[in-house]
Coordinates of N, CA and C in Angstrom, one line a residue:
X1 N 1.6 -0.4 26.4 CA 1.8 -1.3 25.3 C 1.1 -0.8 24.1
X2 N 1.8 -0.9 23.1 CA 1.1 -0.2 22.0 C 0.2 -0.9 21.2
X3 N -0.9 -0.1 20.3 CA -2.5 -1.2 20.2 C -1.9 -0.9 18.4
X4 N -2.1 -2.1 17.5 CA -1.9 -1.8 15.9 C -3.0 -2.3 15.9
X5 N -3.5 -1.4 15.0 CA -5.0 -1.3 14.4 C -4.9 -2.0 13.3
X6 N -5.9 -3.5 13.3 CA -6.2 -4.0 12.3 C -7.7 -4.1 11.9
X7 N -7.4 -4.4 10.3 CA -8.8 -4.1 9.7 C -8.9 -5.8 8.6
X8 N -9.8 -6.2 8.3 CA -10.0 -7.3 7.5 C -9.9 -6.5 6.1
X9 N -9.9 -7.7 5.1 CA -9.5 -7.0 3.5 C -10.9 -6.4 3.0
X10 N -11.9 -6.5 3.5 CA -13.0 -5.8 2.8 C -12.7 -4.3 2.9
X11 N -12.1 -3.4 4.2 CA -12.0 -2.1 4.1 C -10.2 -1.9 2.7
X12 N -9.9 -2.5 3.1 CA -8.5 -2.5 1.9 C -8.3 -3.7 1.7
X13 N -7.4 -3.9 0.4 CA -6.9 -5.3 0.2 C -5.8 -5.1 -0.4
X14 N -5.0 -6.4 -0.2 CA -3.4 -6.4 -0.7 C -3.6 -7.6 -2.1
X15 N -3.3 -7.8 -3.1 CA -3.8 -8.6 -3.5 C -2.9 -9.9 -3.6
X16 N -3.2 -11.0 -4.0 CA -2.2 -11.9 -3.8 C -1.4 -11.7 -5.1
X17 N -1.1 -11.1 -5.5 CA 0.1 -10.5 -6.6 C 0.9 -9.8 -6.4
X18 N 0.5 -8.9 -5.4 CA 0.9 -8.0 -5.1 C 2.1 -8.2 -3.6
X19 N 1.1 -9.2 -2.7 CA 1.8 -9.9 -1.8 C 3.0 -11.0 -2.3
X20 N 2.7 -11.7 -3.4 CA 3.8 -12.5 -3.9 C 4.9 -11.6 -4.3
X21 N 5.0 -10.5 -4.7 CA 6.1 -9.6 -5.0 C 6.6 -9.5 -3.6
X22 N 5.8 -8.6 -3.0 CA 6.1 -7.7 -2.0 C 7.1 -8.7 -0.9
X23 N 6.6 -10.3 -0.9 CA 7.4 -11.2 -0.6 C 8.7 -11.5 -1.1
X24 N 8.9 -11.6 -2.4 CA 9.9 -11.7 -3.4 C 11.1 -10.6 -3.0
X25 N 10.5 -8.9 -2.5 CA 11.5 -7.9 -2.8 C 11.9 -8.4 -1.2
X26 N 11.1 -8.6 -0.2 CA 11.7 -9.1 1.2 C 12.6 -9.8 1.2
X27 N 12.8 -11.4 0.3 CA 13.6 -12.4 0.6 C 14.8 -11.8 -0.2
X28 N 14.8 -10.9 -1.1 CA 16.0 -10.1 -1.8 C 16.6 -9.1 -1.2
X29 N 16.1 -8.8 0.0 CA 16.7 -7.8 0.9 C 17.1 -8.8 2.1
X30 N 16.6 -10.0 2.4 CA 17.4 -10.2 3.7 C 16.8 -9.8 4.8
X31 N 15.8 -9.1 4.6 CA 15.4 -8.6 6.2 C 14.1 -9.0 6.2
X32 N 13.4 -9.9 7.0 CA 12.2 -10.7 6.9 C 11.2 -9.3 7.8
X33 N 11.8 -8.4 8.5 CA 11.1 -7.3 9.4 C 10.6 -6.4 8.4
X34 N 10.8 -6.5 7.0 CA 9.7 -5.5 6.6 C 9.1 -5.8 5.6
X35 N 8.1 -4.6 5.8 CA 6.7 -4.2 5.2 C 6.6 -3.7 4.2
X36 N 5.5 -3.5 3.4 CA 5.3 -2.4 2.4 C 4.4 -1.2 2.9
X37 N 4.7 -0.2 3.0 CA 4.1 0.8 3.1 C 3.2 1.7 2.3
X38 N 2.0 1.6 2.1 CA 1.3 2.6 1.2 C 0.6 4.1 1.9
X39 N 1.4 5.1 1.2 CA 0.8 6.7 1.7 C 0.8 7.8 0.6
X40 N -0.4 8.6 0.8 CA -1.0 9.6 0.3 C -0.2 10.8 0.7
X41 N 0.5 11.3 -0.3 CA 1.1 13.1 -0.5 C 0.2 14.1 -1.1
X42 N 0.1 15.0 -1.2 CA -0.1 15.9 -1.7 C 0.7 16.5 -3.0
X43 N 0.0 16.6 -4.4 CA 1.1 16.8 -5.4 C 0.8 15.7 -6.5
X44 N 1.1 15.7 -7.7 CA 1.1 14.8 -8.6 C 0.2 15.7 -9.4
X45 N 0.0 15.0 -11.0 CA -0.7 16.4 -11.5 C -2.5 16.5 -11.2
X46 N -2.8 15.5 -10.2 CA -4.2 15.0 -10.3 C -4.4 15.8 -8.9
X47 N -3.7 16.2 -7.9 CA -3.9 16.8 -6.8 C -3.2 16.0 -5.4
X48 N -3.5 14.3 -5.2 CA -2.6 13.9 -4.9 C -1.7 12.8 -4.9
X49 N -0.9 11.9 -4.7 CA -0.3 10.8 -5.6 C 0.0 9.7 -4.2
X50 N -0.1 8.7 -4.7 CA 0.5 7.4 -3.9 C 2.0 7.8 -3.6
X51 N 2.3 6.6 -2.7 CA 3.6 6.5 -2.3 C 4.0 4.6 -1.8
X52 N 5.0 4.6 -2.1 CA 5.4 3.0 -1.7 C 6.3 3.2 -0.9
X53 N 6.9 2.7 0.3 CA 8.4 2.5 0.9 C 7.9 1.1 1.6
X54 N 9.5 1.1 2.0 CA 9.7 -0.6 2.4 C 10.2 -0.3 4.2
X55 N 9.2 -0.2 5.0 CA 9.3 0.1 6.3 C 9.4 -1.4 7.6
X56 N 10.8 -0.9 8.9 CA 10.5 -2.1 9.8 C 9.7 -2.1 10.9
X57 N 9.1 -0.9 10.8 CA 8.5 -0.2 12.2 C 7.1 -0.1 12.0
X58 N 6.1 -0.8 12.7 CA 4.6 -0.6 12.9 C 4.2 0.5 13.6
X59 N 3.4 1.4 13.6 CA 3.4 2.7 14.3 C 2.2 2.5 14.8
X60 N 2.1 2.8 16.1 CA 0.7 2.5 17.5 C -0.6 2.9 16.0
X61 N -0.3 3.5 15.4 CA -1.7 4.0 14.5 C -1.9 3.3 13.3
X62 N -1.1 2.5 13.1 CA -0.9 1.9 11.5 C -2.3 1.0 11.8
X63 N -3.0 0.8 10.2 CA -3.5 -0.1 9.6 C -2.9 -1.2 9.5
X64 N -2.8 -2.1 9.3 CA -2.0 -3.6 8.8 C -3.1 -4.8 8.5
X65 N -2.8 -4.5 7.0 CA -2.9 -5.3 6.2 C -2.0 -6.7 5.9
X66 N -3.0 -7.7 6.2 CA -2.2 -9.6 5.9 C -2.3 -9.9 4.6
X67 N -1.5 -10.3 3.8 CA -2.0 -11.3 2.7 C -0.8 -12.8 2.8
X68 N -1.0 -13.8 2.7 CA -0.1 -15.0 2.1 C 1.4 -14.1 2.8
X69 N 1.1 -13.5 3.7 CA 2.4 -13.5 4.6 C 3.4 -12.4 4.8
X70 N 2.4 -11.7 3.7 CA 3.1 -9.8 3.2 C 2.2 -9.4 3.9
X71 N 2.7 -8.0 4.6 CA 2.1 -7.1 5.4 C 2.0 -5.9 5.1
X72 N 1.0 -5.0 4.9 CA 1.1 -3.8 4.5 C 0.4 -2.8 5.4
X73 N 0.8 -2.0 5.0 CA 0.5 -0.5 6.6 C 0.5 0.8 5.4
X74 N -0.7 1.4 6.6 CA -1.6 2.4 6.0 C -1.0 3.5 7.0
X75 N -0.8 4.2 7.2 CA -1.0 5.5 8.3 C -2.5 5.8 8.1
X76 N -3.1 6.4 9.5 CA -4.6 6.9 9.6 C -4.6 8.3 8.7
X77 N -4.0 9.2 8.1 CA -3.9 10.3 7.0 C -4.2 9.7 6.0
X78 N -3.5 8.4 5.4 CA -3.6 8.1 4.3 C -5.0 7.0 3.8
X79 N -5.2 6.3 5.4 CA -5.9 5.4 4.9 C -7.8 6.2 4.6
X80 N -7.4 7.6 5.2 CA -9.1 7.5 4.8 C -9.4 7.8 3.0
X81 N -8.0 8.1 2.3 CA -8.2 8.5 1.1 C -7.8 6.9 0.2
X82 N -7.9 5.9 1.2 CA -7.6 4.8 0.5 C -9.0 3.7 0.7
X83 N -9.6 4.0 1.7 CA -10.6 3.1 1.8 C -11.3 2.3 1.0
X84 N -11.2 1.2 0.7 CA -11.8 0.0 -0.4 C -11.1 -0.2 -1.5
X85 N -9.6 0.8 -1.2 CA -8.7 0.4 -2.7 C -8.1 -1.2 -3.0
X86 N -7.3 -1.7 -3.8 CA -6.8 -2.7 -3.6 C -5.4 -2.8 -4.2
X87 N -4.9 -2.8 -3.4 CA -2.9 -2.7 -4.0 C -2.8 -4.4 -4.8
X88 N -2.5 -3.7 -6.3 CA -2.1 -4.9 -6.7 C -0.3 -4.8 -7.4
X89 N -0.2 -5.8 -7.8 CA 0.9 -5.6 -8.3 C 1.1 -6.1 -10.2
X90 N 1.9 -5.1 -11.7 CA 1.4 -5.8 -12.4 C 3.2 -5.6 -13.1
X91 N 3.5 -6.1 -14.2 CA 4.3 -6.4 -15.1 C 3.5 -6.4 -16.6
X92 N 4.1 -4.9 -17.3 CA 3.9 -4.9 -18.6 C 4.5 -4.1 -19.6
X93 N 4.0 -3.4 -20.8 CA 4.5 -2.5 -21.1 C 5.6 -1.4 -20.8
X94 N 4.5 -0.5 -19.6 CA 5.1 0.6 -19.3 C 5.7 0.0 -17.9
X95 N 6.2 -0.8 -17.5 CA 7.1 -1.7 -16.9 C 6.7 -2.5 -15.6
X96 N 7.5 -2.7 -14.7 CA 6.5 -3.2 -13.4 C 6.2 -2.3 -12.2
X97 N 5.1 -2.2 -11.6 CA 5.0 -1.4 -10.4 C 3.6 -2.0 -9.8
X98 N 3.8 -1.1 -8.3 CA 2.5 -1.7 -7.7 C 1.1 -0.4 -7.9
X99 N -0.1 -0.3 -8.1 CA -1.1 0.0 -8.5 C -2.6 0.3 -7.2
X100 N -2.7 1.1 -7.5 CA -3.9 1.3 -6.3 C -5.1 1.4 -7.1
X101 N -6.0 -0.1 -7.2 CA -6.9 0.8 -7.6 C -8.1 1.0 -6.6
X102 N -8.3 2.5 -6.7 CA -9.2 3.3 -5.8 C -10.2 3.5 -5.8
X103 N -11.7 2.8 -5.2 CA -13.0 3.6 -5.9 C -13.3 4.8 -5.2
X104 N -12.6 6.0 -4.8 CA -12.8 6.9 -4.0 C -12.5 8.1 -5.1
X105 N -11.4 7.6 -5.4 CA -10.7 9.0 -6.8 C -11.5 9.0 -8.1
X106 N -11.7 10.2 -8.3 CA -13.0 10.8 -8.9 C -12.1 10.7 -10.4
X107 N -10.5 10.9 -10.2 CA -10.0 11.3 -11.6 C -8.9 10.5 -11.3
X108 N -7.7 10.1 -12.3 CA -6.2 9.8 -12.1 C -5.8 10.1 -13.1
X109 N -4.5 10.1 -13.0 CA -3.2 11.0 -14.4 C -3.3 9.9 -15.1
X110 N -2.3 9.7 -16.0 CA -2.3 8.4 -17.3 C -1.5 7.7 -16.4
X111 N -0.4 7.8 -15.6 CA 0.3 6.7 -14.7 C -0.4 6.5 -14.3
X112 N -1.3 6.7 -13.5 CA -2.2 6.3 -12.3 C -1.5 5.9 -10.9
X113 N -0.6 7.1 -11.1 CA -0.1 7.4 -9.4 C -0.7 8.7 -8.8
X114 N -1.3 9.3 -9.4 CA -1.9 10.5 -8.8 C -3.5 10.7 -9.0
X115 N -4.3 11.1 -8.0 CA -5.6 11.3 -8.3 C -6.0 12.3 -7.4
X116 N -7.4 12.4 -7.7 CA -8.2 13.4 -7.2 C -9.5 12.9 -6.5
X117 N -10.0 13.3 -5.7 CA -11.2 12.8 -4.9 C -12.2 14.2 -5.1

């Protein structure tokens, strides 16, 4: 039987903005089985950059994050470069998107999808 590794929101957090979206884009898809996904690539001009997908599968290693009913998953690669971040969600200017902010990344580009440790 497979073991999903959970963590309380002090090591990460989802925020409840972030979770009210992440609910919002679920009930617009129709499929209550998924998640938001947050992962770390390699690349971006800061060294490495976030990533979002909309995943239905929990993997025996995932992190899983709760908030108000949104679920979010870390893979163990990504989560040690995420430790104490907090995924929020914002609406403005440069348009809507979800946001990591990190106290681990030493630098970020002007998006603030890519950083450096």
């Amino acid at each position: 039987m497979p073991i999903v590794q959970t963590h309380d929101a002090v090591a990460m957090a989802l925020t409840d903005n972030a979770a009210k979206r992440v609910s919002t884009l679920i009930a617009e898809e129709g499929n209550p089985k998924l998640k938001l996904r947050v992962f770390v690539t390699g690349g971006g001009c800061s060294g490495f950059q976030y990533g979002f997908s909309f995943d239905e599968a929990v993997n025996d290693d995932d992190t899983v994050i709760t908030n108000k009913g949104a679920e979010l998953l870390i893979d163990p690669l990504s989560f040690q470069y995420l430790v104490g971040s907090k995924i929020d969600y914002t609406e403005g200017l440069e348009g809507s998107r979800f946001i990591v902010n990190n106290p681990l990344a030493t630098a970020t580009c002007g998006c603030g999808m890519s950083f450096s440790i």
